[in-house]
Each structure stands twice: as C-alpha cells, then as structure tokens.
Coordinates of C-alpha atoms in Angstrom, one line a residue:
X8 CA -11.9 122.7 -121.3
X9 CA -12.8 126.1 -122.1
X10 CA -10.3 126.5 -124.7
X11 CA -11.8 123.7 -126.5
X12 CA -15.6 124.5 -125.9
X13 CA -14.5 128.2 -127.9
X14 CA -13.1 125.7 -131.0
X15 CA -16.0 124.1 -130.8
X16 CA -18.5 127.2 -131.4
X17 CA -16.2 128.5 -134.0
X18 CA -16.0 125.5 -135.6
X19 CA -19.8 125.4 -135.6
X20 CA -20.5 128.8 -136.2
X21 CA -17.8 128.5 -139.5
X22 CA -20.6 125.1 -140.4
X23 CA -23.9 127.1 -140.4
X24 CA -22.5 130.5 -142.3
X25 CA -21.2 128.2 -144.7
X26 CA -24.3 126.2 -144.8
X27 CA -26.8 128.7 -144.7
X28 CA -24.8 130.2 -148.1
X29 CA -25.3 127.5 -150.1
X30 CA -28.5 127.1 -152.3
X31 CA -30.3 124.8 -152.3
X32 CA -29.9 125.2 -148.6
X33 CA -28.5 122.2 -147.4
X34 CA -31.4 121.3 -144.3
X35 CA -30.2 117.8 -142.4
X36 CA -26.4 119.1 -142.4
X37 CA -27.2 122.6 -140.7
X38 CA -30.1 120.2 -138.8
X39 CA -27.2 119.0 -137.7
X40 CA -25.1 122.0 -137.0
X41 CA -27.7 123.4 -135.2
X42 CA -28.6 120.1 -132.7
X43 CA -24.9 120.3 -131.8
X44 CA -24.7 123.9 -131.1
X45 CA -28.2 122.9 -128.8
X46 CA -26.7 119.9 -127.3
X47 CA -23.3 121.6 -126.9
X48 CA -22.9 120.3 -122.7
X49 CA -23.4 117.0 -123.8
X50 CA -21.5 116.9 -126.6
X51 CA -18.6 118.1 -124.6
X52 CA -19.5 116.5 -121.0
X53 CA -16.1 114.2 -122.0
X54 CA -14.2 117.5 -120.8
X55 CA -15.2 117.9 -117.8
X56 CA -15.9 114.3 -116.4
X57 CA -13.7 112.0 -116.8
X58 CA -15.7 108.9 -116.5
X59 CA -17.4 110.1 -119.3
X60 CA -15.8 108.0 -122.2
X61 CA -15.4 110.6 -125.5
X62 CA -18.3 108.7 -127.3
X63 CA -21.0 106.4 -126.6
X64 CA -20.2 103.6 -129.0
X65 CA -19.8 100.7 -126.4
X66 CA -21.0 98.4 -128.5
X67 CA -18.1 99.6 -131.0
X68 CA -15.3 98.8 -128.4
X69 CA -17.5 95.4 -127.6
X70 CA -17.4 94.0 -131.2
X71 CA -13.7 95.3 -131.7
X72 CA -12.0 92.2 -130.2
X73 CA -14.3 89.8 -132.3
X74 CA -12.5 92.3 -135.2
X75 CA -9.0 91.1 -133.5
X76 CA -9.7 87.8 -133.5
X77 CA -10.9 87.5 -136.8
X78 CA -7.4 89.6 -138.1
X79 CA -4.8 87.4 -136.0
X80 CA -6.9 83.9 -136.5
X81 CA -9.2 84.3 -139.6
X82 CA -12.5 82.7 -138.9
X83 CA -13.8 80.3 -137.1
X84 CA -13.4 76.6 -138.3
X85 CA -16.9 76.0 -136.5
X86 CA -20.3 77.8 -136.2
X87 CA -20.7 76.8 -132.3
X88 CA -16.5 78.0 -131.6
X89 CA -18.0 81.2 -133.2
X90 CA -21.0 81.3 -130.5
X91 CA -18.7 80.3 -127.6
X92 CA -16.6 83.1 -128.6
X93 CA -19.2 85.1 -128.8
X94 CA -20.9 84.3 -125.3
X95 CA -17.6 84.2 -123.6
X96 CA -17.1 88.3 -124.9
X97 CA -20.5 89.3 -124.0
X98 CA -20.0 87.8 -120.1
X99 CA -16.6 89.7 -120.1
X100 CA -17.9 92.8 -121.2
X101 CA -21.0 93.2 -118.6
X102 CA -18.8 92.1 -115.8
X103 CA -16.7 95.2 -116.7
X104 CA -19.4 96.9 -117.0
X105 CA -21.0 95.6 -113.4
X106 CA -17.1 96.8 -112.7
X107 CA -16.8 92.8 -111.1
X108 CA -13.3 91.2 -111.4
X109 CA -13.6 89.4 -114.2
X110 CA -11.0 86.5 -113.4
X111 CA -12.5 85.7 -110.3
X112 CA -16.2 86.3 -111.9
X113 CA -15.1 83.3 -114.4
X114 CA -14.0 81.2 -112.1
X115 CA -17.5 81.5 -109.8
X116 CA -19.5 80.9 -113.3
X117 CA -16.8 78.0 -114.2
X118 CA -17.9 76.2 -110.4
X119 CA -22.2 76.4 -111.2
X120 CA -22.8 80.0 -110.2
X121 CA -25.6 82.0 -112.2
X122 CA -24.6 85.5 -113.5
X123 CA -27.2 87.2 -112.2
X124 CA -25.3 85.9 -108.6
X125 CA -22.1 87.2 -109.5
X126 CA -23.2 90.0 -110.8
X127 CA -25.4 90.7 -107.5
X128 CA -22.6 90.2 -105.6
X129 CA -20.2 92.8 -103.8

C-alpha cells in the first residue's frame, strides 16, 4: 500500500507543478488536484480495507446488468416486462446489500412475505 500511496503523491504533485505553469491558470482542475492531495486516506482507504470496494459507484454496478440485458436480448417488447425487470433487480440488489441469501429471500417474498420482513430477518 505504501508503494502505491508514494505514486499517488508524485502523480499529484507532477498535476499541480504542471497546473500551476500554465496561464491562464487552470482553477477547477488544480481544485481538483488539490481536494485529492486533502482527501488522500480516503481516496486510497481501498488499500488498506478490503471491504472497501475501489469506487463508490454502486449504482454503476446496479444498472450494469439492465446494460446486459439490453446487449444479449435488445429491448423490451413491453413497458410493464421493462418494470418487472426493473423491480426484480432492485430487490436483488438490496438483499445483497442487507447481505440476505437472495434465493431463499425470493422464495419468502414469492409465498406473501413483505421485504421489510425478510430484510429484518437473521
């Protein structure tokens, strides 16, 4: 981790020289430089925690499979297939989050039982 926290000040340290040369000084991008030298634990937290995922776009990895479907199947042939799909992924994806099984969590919601149940549930 250490190795890669010196790459990451000399990459950012290479950023502001560079930055703080040019005129009209460029102020959002060495902003920007300068947030991530400030923020530098948290920007790197990924290396030393390993439950910490290497960036924060859940919602990215959420709407990837709806991307997956779409490539292998095209669209959807009907508005209300699109929402079912669309309901289905969401309950999958906050019963992995919740860290529930999510085969058994289906088949408890398949046989009447509320969400907020299974999710509550150990």
């Amino acid at each position: 981790a250490r190795r890669w926290e010196r790459v990451y000040d000399r990459i950012l340290e290479r950023a502001q020289h560079r930055l703080e040369a040019k005129t009209p000084l460029p102020k959002k991008a060495l902003a920007f430089v300068r947030r991530l030298q400030k923020r530098k634990e948290e920007a790197l937290r990924f290396l030393r925690e390993v439950h910490v995922p290497f960036d924060n776009n859940q919602a990215e990895r959420d709407l990837r499979m709806v991307k997956v479907k779409e490539n292998i199947s095209g669209t959807f042939r009907e508005e209300t297939f699109a929402q079912s799909f669309c309901i289905i992924r969401s309950i999958v994806s906050t019963l992995t989050k919740h860290e529930k099984n999510v085969w058994d969590s289906l088949c408890l919601l398949l046989t009447g039982e509320t969400l907020d149940r299974v999710l509550s549930t150990t």
